[in-house]
Amino acid sequence: MDLATKDDVYSKYHLKRVINASGRMTILGVSTPRAEVTDTVAHGLNEYFEIKDLVDKTGQYIAKLLGAENAAVVSCASAGIVQAVAALIVKDDKELLYALHASDKYVPREIILPKGHNVNFGAPVDTMVSLGGGIVVEAGYANECKPEHIEALMSADTAAILYIKSHHCVQKSILSVADAAAVAKKHGIPLIVDAAAEEDLQAYYNMGADIVIYSGAKAIEGPTSGLVVGRHQAIEWVKQQANGIGRPMKVGKEGILGLTKAIELYMTDPKKESGQEMVIKMTPFMSKLNALNGISARVVWDGAGRDIARVEISFDQNVIGKSAVEMVKLMKQGDTAVYFREYKANEGRVDADVRSVSAPQLEVIYLKIKAIIGQ
Ligand SMILES: *Cc1c(COP(=O)(O)O)cnc(C)c1O
């Protein structure tokens, strides 16, 4: 898209410009796919396919790339959770496929979830489970979940274990994916791993998960879409949900082809900026911030262990007269909104994620901070 067309949507709809220093945020549009992916999306939109053939063959292609038995593109990771839960409850039962919520037929519906994983990622995990016909059973405590806490809840009503691999979750004293896979295997219960924002598309499958779910536009930088990868039968059951509760979560031909291309590029030609490269990009920005009174900046590494470096910016309210919470609000005002990671604002700090921020945009952020604090 040329600059004129791009400018057009901002002026035509009176949209605010955004500098995204918050990371892969759904509320800002997540990521920007590379040209090969947008070309594939455009090509896909202009063609016809037998959709079942498209779903099956692209799924096989992705599965081969990832060394897995089976895969399918879905509309987003949340839809992946919903349909994975429904798949493991419904299996081949046609009555339940067509009437998952209306039918009172007895099948196991309990989904065991570590309590510290029952998070809100923008929508609550347990709402997704309910939508898929499951009943969340929380294992362990807010700050602890061991394999025995999961084992204690297993019964004839258990349909699956759900593990959320995410920075949103409690990390301390919670069993690992490998631990969850071991306990699942021991009892013959399937394991679903929501790895929506994770970067490794093979690790959790290789650890023994039956279904692993990724968000298409986060680490993979594809179009709005999701990926489910896993064991052959489990993924076939997920695909079958297209004739049940999956229909209002339909992914189009353009999303299927676009994500398949994005995964191919992600696996064969990663353009990934390393954490060290991020540090180099943000160093001049940090030096300038550190020269301001009442502001300090330092490098912090991703809490979930990914190779992502961020700038932690601390605001000293006694010096600048504004709290970090006020700064977050003020940075979003004006012609260009600047979004930080705000999780720690109540402690006087924010993180700037530079993955989607250019060096000139870092300068804009610096000047905006400087202007707000009147220095
Ligand atoms: C982003 C995210 C989701 C939702 O992904 P969508 O593709 O936006 O539906 C689910 N779970 C976790 C842990 C996430 O980070």
Tab-separated table of C-alpha atoms and ligand atoms in Angstrom:
chain	number	residue	atom	x	y	z
A	1	MET	CA	0.000	0.000	0.000
A	2	ASP	CA	1.485	3.368	-0.908
A	3	LEU	CA	1.722	6.195	1.549
A	4	ALA	CA	-1.167	8.160	0.026
A	5	THR	CA	-3.595	5.266	0.473
A	6	LYS	CA	-2.349	4.687	4.003
A	7	ASP	CA	-2.758	8.343	4.896
A	8	ASP	CA	-6.194	8.215	3.434
A	9	VAL	CA	-7.699	5.914	6.077
A	10	TYR	CA	-6.384	8.133	8.873
A	11	SER	CA	-7.911	11.282	7.396
A	12	LYS	CA	-10.999	9.675	5.876
A	13	TYR	CA	-12.163	8.120	9.154
A	14	HIS	CA	-10.482	10.682	11.434
A	15	LEU	CA	-8.326	7.996	13.036
A	16	LYS	CA	-5.707	8.651	15.615
A	17	ARG	CA	-2.095	7.703	14.792
A	18	VAL	CA	-0.496	5.216	17.130
A	19	ILE	CA	3.061	4.406	18.148
A	20	ASN	CA	2.897	0.887	19.509
A	21	ALA	CA	5.508	0.471	22.244
A	22	SER	CA	3.345	-2.080	24.026
A	23	GLY	CA	4.188	-5.237	22.069
A	24	ARG	CA	1.771	-7.527	20.251
A	25	MET	CA	-1.423	-5.925	21.507
A	26	THR	CA	-4.794	-6.944	20.125
A	27	ILE	CA	-6.260	-3.539	21.040
A	28	LEU	CA	-3.781	-1.840	18.669
A	29	GLY	CA	-3.845	-4.282	15.752
A	30	VAL	CA	-1.187	-6.782	16.943
A	31	SER	CA	1.510	-6.814	14.216
A	32	THR	CA	2.333	-5.978	10.588
A	33	PRO	CA	2.869	-8.978	8.266
A	34	ARG	CA	5.599	-8.809	5.654
A	35	ALA	CA	4.877	-8.201	1.964
A	36	GLU	CA	4.940	-11.895	0.941
A	37	VAL	CA	2.162	-12.528	3.461
A	38	THR	CA	-0.046	-9.597	2.414
A	39	ASP	CA	0.462	-10.617	-1.255
A	40	THR	CA	-0.670	-14.154	-0.413
A	41	VAL	CA	-3.736	-12.776	1.385
A	42	ALA	CA	-4.650	-10.663	-1.668
A	43	HIS	CA	-4.109	-13.622	-4.013
A	44	GLY	CA	-6.253	-15.872	-1.821
A	45	LEU	CA	-9.110	-13.382	-1.788
A	46	ASN	CA	-9.284	-13.494	-5.586
A	47	GLU	CA	-9.465	-17.276	-5.995
A	48	TYR	CA	-11.971	-20.055	-5.350
A	49	PHE	CA	-11.169	-23.314	-3.592
A	50	GLU	CA	-12.946	-26.338	-2.226
A	51	ILE	CA	-12.629	-25.056	1.330
A	52	LYS	CA	-12.370	-28.502	2.922
A	53	ASP	CA	-9.502	-29.252	0.540
A	54	LEU	CA	-7.859	-25.914	1.408
A	55	VAL	CA	-8.162	-26.548	5.170
A	56	ASP	CA	-6.864	-30.138	4.883
A	57	LYS	CA	-3.957	-29.474	2.519
A	58	THR	CA	-2.669	-26.295	4.177
A	59	GLY	CA	-2.990	-28.106	7.519
A	60	GLN	CA	-0.870	-30.979	6.217
A	61	TYR	CA	1.679	-28.512	4.848
A	62	ILE	CA	1.942	-26.720	8.215
A	63	ALA	CA	2.094	-30.012	10.120
A	64	LYS	CA	5.010	-31.148	7.946
A	65	LEU	CA	6.844	-27.844	8.522
A	66	LEU	CA	6.423	-28.246	12.284
A	67	GLY	CA	7.064	-31.984	12.447
A	68	ALA	CA	3.606	-32.619	13.886
A	69	GLU	CA	0.872	-35.100	12.971
A	70	ASN	CA	-1.777	-32.543	12.045
A	71	ALA	CA	-2.639	-28.848	12.035
A	72	ALA	CA	-5.376	-26.422	11.018
A	73	VAL	CA	-5.767	-22.687	10.640
A	74	VAL	CA	-8.555	-21.172	12.739
A	75	SER	CA	-9.823	-17.603	13.091
A	76	CYS	CA	-7.822	-16.693	16.221
A	77	ALA	CA	-6.273	-18.315	19.283
A	78	SER	CA	-9.414	-17.765	21.367
A	79	ALA	CA	-11.426	-19.629	18.738
A	80	GLY	CA	-8.741	-22.311	18.930
A	81	ILE	CA	-9.331	-22.706	22.683
A	82	VAL	CA	-13.113	-22.835	22.218
A	83	GLN	CA	-12.974	-25.385	19.413
A	84	ALA	CA	-10.264	-27.490	21.091
A	85	VAL	CA	-12.422	-27.794	24.212
A	86	ALA	CA	-15.503	-28.581	22.110
A	87	ALA	CA	-13.523	-31.112	20.043
A	88	LEU	CA	-12.446	-33.112	23.096
A	89	ILE	CA	-15.963	-33.094	24.549
A	90	VAL	CA	-17.881	-33.824	21.328
A	91	LYS	CA	-15.401	-36.094	19.526
A	92	ASP	CA	-17.473	-37.906	16.857
A	93	ASP	CA	-20.866	-37.454	18.525
A	94	LYS	CA	-23.167	-35.866	15.942
A	95	GLU	CA	-25.912	-34.987	18.442
A	96	LEU	CA	-23.408	-32.967	20.477
A	97	LEU	CA	-21.771	-31.501	17.374
A	98	TYR	CA	-25.064	-29.954	16.303
A	99	ALA	CA	-26.391	-29.085	19.773
A	100	LEU	CA	-23.422	-28.753	22.122
A	101	HIS	CA	-25.148	-26.392	24.538
A	102	ALA	CA	-28.763	-27.480	24.092
A	103	SER	CA	-28.120	-31.209	24.519
A	104	ASP	CA	-28.143	-32.620	28.047
A	105	LYS	CA	-26.449	-35.814	26.936
A	106	TYR	CA	-23.853	-36.933	29.467
A	107	VAL	CA	-20.235	-36.854	28.356
A	108	PRO	CA	-17.149	-35.785	30.317
A	109	ARG	CA	-17.017	-31.978	30.203
A	110	GLU	CA	-14.613	-30.950	32.955
A	111	ILE	CA	-11.518	-29.050	31.904
A	112	ILE	CA	-8.822	-28.992	34.583
A	113	LEU	CA	-6.977	-25.658	34.618
A	114	PRO	CA	-4.247	-24.563	37.059
A	115	LYS	CA	-5.827	-21.803	39.160
A	116	GLY	CA	-2.960	-19.423	38.339
A	117	HIS	CA	-3.766	-19.914	34.637
A	118	ASN	CA	-7.372	-18.769	34.920
A	119	VAL	CA	-6.437	-15.361	33.535
A	120	ASN	CA	-7.911	-12.593	31.445
A	121	PHE	CA	-5.870	-12.250	28.236
A	122	GLY	CA	-8.279	-9.578	26.912
A	123	ALA	CA	-11.155	-12.001	27.509
A	124	PRO	CA	-11.354	-14.582	30.311
A	125	VAL	CA	-10.009	-18.098	29.701
A	126	ASP	CA	-12.986	-19.652	31.512
A	127	THR	CA	-15.426	-17.872	29.182
A	128	MET	CA	-13.701	-19.579	26.225
A	129	VAL	CA	-13.979	-22.937	27.990
A	130	SER	CA	-17.703	-22.404	28.667
A	131	LEU	CA	-18.260	-21.408	25.050
A	132	GLY	CA	-16.667	-24.716	24.056
A	133	GLY	CA	-19.106	-26.589	26.300
A	134	GLY	CA	-16.574	-27.211	29.071
A	135	ILE	CA	-16.676	-26.670	32.802
A	136	VAL	CA	-13.515	-25.206	34.354
A	137	VAL	CA	-12.203	-27.041	37.389
A	138	GLU	CA	-9.383	-25.048	38.965
A	139	ALA	CA	-6.400	-27.024	40.218
A	140	GLY	CA	-4.174	-25.886	43.071
A	141	TYR	CA	-4.010	-22.354	44.405
A	142	ALA	CA	-3.530	-18.813	43.116
A	143	ASN	CA	0.224	-19.177	43.671
A	144	GLU	CA	0.839	-22.914	43.396
A	145	CYS	CA	-0.102	-25.889	41.244
A	146	LYS	CA	1.721	-29.206	41.306
A	147	PRO	CA	0.999	-32.365	39.289
A	148	GLU	CA	-0.729	-33.865	42.359
A	149	HIS	CA	-3.203	-30.954	42.475
A	150	ILE	CA	-4.252	-31.866	38.926
A	151	GLU	CA	-4.318	-35.584	39.682
A	152	ALA	CA	-6.553	-34.986	42.698
A	153	LEU	CA	-9.277	-33.545	40.442
A	154	MET	CA	-9.229	-36.236	37.776
A	155	SER	CA	-12.386	-38.278	37.489
A	156	ALA	CA	-14.688	-39.877	34.939
A	157	ASP	CA	-15.956	-36.341	34.228
A	158	THR	CA	-12.553	-35.053	33.085
A	159	ALA	CA	-12.418	-34.166	29.368
A	160	ALA	CA	-9.003	-32.467	29.205
A	161	ILE	CA	-6.298	-30.516	30.978
A	162	LEU	CA	-5.794	-26.942	29.790
A	163	TYR	CA	-2.414	-25.248	30.280
A	164	ILE	CA	-1.976	-21.534	29.497
A	165	LYS	CA	1.653	-20.815	28.603
A	166	SER	CA	1.778	-17.049	28.964
A	167	HIS	CA	3.296	-14.060	30.713
A	168	HIS	CA	-0.272	-13.302	31.887
A	169	CYS	CA	-0.121	-16.318	34.215
A	170	VAL	CA	1.394	-16.866	37.624
A	171	GLN	CA	4.870	-18.287	36.869
A	172	LYS	CA	6.056	-19.232	40.349
A	173	SER	CA	5.446	-22.719	41.777
A	174	ILE	CA	3.303	-23.790	38.812
A	175	LEU	CA	4.019	-27.066	37.028
A	176	SER	CA	5.754	-26.902	33.624
A	177	VAL	CA	4.192	-27.929	30.310
A	178	ALA	CA	6.321	-31.100	30.448
A	179	ASP	CA	4.967	-31.871	33.955
A	180	ALA	CA	1.405	-31.344	32.707
A	181	ALA	CA	2.069	-33.601	29.708
A	182	ALA	CA	3.455	-36.322	31.978
A	183	VAL	CA	0.443	-36.294	34.294
A	184	ALA	CA	-1.936	-36.164	31.297
A	185	LYS	CA	-0.236	-39.159	29.705
A	186	LYS	CA	-0.171	-41.141	32.950
A	187	HIS	CA	-3.968	-40.889	33.183
A	188	GLY	CA	-4.785	-40.979	29.465
A	189	ILE	CA	-6.297	-37.461	29.529
A	190	PRO	CA	-5.668	-35.104	26.589
A	191	LEU	CA	-3.663	-31.920	27.151
A	192	ILE	CA	-4.452	-28.594	25.462
A	193	VAL	CA	-1.743	-25.907	25.594
A	194	ASP	CA	-2.668	-22.310	24.822
A	195	ALA	CA	0.659	-20.870	23.637
A	196	ALA	CA	-0.984	-17.916	21.866
A	197	ALA	CA	1.891	-15.447	22.093
A	198	GLU	CA	4.757	-17.933	22.335
A	199	GLU	CA	7.540	-18.120	19.771
A	200	ASP	CA	8.339	-21.830	19.665
A	201	LEU	CA	5.859	-23.612	17.380
A	202	GLN	CA	7.241	-27.078	18.126
A	203	ALA	CA	8.281	-27.301	21.778
A	204	TYR	CA	4.914	-27.932	23.451
A	205	TYR	CA	3.787	-30.465	20.859
A	206	ASN	CA	7.113	-32.226	21.273
A	207	MET	CA	6.599	-32.255	25.047
A	208	GLY	CA	3.441	-34.290	24.497
A	209	ALA	CA	0.528	-31.856	24.222
A	210	ASP	CA	-2.379	-33.162	22.123
A	211	ILE	CA	-3.435	-29.711	20.882
A	212	VAL	CA	-1.290	-26.550	20.932
A	213	ILE	CA	-2.819	-23.181	20.045
A	214	TYR	CA	-1.109	-20.069	18.659
A	215	SER	CA	-2.348	-16.626	17.687
A	216	GLY	CA	-1.589	-15.974	14.008
A	217	ALA	CA	-0.738	-12.283	14.289
A	218	LYS	CA	1.444	-12.370	17.405
A	219	ALA	CA	4.906	-14.014	17.126
A	220	ILE	CA	4.152	-15.454	13.658
A	221	GLU	CA	3.132	-12.009	12.320
A	222	GLY	CA	0.454	-13.411	10.041
A	223	PRO	CA	-3.022	-12.030	9.339
A	224	THR	CA	-5.724	-12.165	12.035
A	225	SER	CA	-5.948	-15.930	12.487
A	226	GLY	CA	-4.947	-18.768	14.775
A	227	LEU	CA	-3.152	-22.100	14.541
A	228	VAL	CA	-4.034	-25.398	16.151
A	229	VAL	CA	-1.375	-28.072	15.866
A	230	GLY	CA	-1.411	-31.494	17.412
A	231	ARG	CA	-2.278	-35.171	17.242
A	232	HIS	CA	-4.114	-36.359	14.153
A	233	GLN	CA	-7.470	-37.307	15.677
A	234	ALA	CA	-7.674	-34.305	18.014
A	235	ILE	CA	-7.154	-31.839	15.148
A	236	GLU	CA	-9.703	-33.679	12.960
A	237	TRP	CA	-12.229	-33.204	15.782
A	238	VAL	CA	-11.319	-29.479	15.954
A	239	LYS	CA	-11.906	-29.132	12.187
A	240	GLN	CA	-15.263	-30.856	12.514
A	241	GLN	CA	-16.440	-28.052	14.813
A	242	ALA	CA	-16.794	-25.925	11.645
A	243	ASN	CA	-20.203	-27.623	11.363
A	244	GLY	CA	-21.054	-26.848	14.979
A	245	ILE	CA	-20.024	-24.011	17.279
A	246	GLY	CA	-17.026	-23.265	15.034
A	247	ARG	CA	-19.143	-21.692	12.311
A	248	PRO	CA	-19.414	-18.191	13.855
A	249	MET	CA	-15.603	-18.310	14.243
A	250	LYS	CA	-14.993	-19.070	10.566
A	251	VAL	CA	-11.639	-18.184	9.078
A	252	GLY	CA	-11.650	-17.103	5.415
A	253	LYS	CA	-9.554	-18.433	2.545
A	254	GLU	CA	-7.323	-15.348	2.769
A	255	GLY	CA	-6.554	-15.999	6.441
A	256	ILE	CA	-5.835	-19.677	5.824
A	257	LEU	CA	-3.413	-18.953	2.990
A	258	GLY	CA	-1.891	-15.907	4.694
A	259	LEU	CA	-1.129	-17.733	7.941
A	260	THR	CA	0.255	-20.768	6.099
A	261	LYS	CA	2.653	-18.460	4.238
A	262	ALA	CA	3.561	-16.610	7.445
A	263	ILE	CA	4.370	-19.911	9.211
A	264	GLU	CA	6.496	-21.040	6.261
A	265	LEU	CA	8.496	-17.792	6.399
A	266	TYR	CA	8.682	-17.890	10.202
A	267	MET	CA	10.189	-21.396	10.084
A	268	THR	CA	12.460	-21.044	7.050
A	269	ASP	CA	13.423	-17.371	6.896
A	270	PRO	CA	12.968	-15.736	10.294
A	271	LYS	CA	13.419	-11.967	10.165
A	272	LYS	CA	13.522	-11.927	13.921
A	273	GLU	CA	15.180	-9.054	15.674
A	274	SER	CA	17.219	-10.558	18.517
A	275	GLY	CA	17.019	-9.209	22.051
A	276	GLN	CA	20.558	-7.913	21.626
A	277	GLU	CA	19.539	-6.004	18.472
A	278	MET	CA	16.647	-4.491	20.429
A	279	VAL	CA	19.125	-3.337	23.093
A	280	ILE	CA	21.238	-1.623	20.406
A	281	LYS	CA	18.149	0.121	18.993
A	282	MET	CA	17.000	1.398	22.375
A	283	THR	CA	20.352	2.462	23.841
A	284	PRO	CA	20.386	6.065	22.458
A	285	PHE	CA	16.738	6.446	23.582
A	286	MET	CA	17.631	5.291	27.102
A	287	SER	CA	20.597	7.662	27.330
A	288	LYS	CA	18.394	10.614	26.434
A	289	LEU	CA	15.719	9.588	28.949
A	290	ASN	CA	18.347	9.183	31.667
A	291	ALA	CA	19.454	12.770	31.049
A	292	LEU	CA	15.987	14.021	32.090
A	293	ASN	CA	15.331	14.870	35.748
A	294	GLY	CA	13.054	12.398	37.511
A	295	ILE	CA	13.153	9.810	34.713
A	296	SER	CA	15.297	6.709	34.662
A	297	ALA	CA	15.505	4.035	31.998
A	298	ARG	CA	17.104	0.595	31.963
A	299	VAL	CA	16.963	-2.648	29.984
A	300	VAL	CA	14.676	-5.393	31.291
A	301	TRP	CA	14.275	-8.866	29.779
A	302	ASP	CA	10.975	-10.572	29.061
A	303	GLY	CA	9.471	-12.138	32.194
A	304	ALA	CA	8.309	-15.229	30.271
A	305	GLY	CA	11.874	-15.978	29.097
A	306	ARG	CA	11.484	-14.962	25.425
A	307	ASP	CA	14.405	-13.208	23.663
A	308	ILE	CA	12.809	-9.782	24.029
A	309	ALA	CA	14.490	-6.767	25.660
A	310	ARG	CA	12.430	-3.761	26.716
A	311	VAL	CA	13.112	-0.307	28.172
A	312	GLU	CA	11.788	0.042	31.687
A	313	ILE	CA	11.036	3.715	32.283
A	314	SER	CA	10.586	4.877	35.896
A	315	PHE	CA	8.888	8.152	36.701
A	316	ASP	CA	9.760	9.904	39.969
A	317	GLN	CA	6.527	11.653	40.917
A	318	ASN	CA	8.275	13.892	43.472
A	319	VAL	CA	10.458	15.362	40.743
A	320	ILE	CA	8.185	15.474	37.676
A	321	GLY	CA	4.920	16.066	39.548
A	322	LYS	CA	3.118	13.288	37.705
A	323	SER	CA	2.582	9.633	38.501
A	324	ALA	CA	3.325	6.863	36.011
A	325	VAL	CA	-0.434	6.256	35.742
A	326	GLU	CA	-0.934	9.914	34.734
A	327	MET	CA	1.984	9.698	32.298
A	328	VAL	CA	0.424	6.630	30.627
A	329	LYS	CA	-2.792	8.579	30.149
A	330	LEU	CA	-1.092	11.742	28.860
A	331	MET	CA	1.067	9.796	26.388
A	332	LYS	CA	-2.109	8.540	24.701
A	333	GLN	CA	-3.460	12.050	24.188
A	334	GLY	CA	-2.753	14.384	21.267
A	335	ASP	CA	-2.412	13.620	17.557
A	336	THR	CA	-0.176	10.595	18.042
A	337	ALA	CA	-0.987	8.186	20.851
A	338	VAL	CA	1.953	6.385	22.444
A	339	TYR	CA	1.148	3.066	24.090
A	340	PHE	CA	3.479	1.469	26.628
A	341	ARG	CA	3.161	-1.799	28.513
A	342	GLU	CA	1.263	-0.538	31.532
A	343	TYR	CA	1.252	-3.524	33.882
A	344	LYS	CA	3.633	-1.883	36.374
A	345	ALA	CA	2.290	1.686	36.170
A	346	ASN	CA	0.923	1.482	39.729
A	347	GLU	CA	4.537	0.853	40.852
A	348	GLY	CA	5.759	3.976	39.040
A	349	ARG	CA	7.136	2.236	35.946
A	350	VAL	CA	6.209	1.285	32.399
A	351	ASP	CA	7.950	-0.861	29.785
A	352	ALA	CA	8.524	0.215	26.188
A	353	ASP	CA	8.563	-2.691	23.722
A	354	VAL	CA	10.537	-1.545	20.676
A	355	ARG	CA	9.734	-4.396	18.273
A	356	SER	CA	7.210	-2.329	16.311
A	357	VAL	CA	8.861	1.042	16.928
A	358	SER	CA	11.339	2.659	14.533
A	359	ALA	CA	14.274	4.820	15.656
A	360	PRO	CA	12.488	8.041	14.494
A	361	GLN	CA	9.413	6.968	16.496
A	362	LEU	CA	11.599	6.489	19.603
A	363	GLU	CA	12.626	10.119	19.150
A	364	VAL	CA	8.930	11.116	18.986
A	365	ILE	CA	8.327	9.232	22.242
A	366	TYR	CA	11.296	10.936	23.911
A	367	LEU	CA	10.134	14.402	22.801
A	368	LYS	CA	6.607	13.712	23.985
A	369	ILE	CA	7.804	12.649	27.463
A	370	LYS	CA	10.065	15.716	27.605
A	371	ALA	CA	7.211	18.038	26.631
A	372	ILE	CA	4.763	16.504	29.130
A	373	ILE	CA	7.145	16.903	32.063
A	374	GLY	CA	8.028	20.443	30.880
A	375	GLN	CA	11.787	20.012	30.598
B	1	LIG	C1	-3.480	-13.208	22.846
B	1	LIG	C2	-3.838	-14.402	23.658
B	1	LIG	C3	-4.980	-15.142	23.374
B	1	LIG	C4	-5.969	-14.733	22.325
B	1	LIG	O1	-5.427	-14.716	21.033
B	1	LIG	P1	-6.368	-14.229	19.840
B	1	LIG	O2	-5.674	-14.743	18.611
B	1	LIG	O3	-6.394	-12.750	19.904
B	1	LIG	O4	-7.693	-14.829	20.042
B	1	LIG	C5	-5.238	-16.273	24.120
B	1	LIG	N1	-4.412	-16.659	25.101
B	1	LIG	C6	-3.285	-15.973	25.411
B	1	LIG	C7	-2.403	-16.465	26.505
B	1	LIG	C8	-2.961	-14.810	24.693
B	1	LIG	O5	-1.846	-14.142	24.988
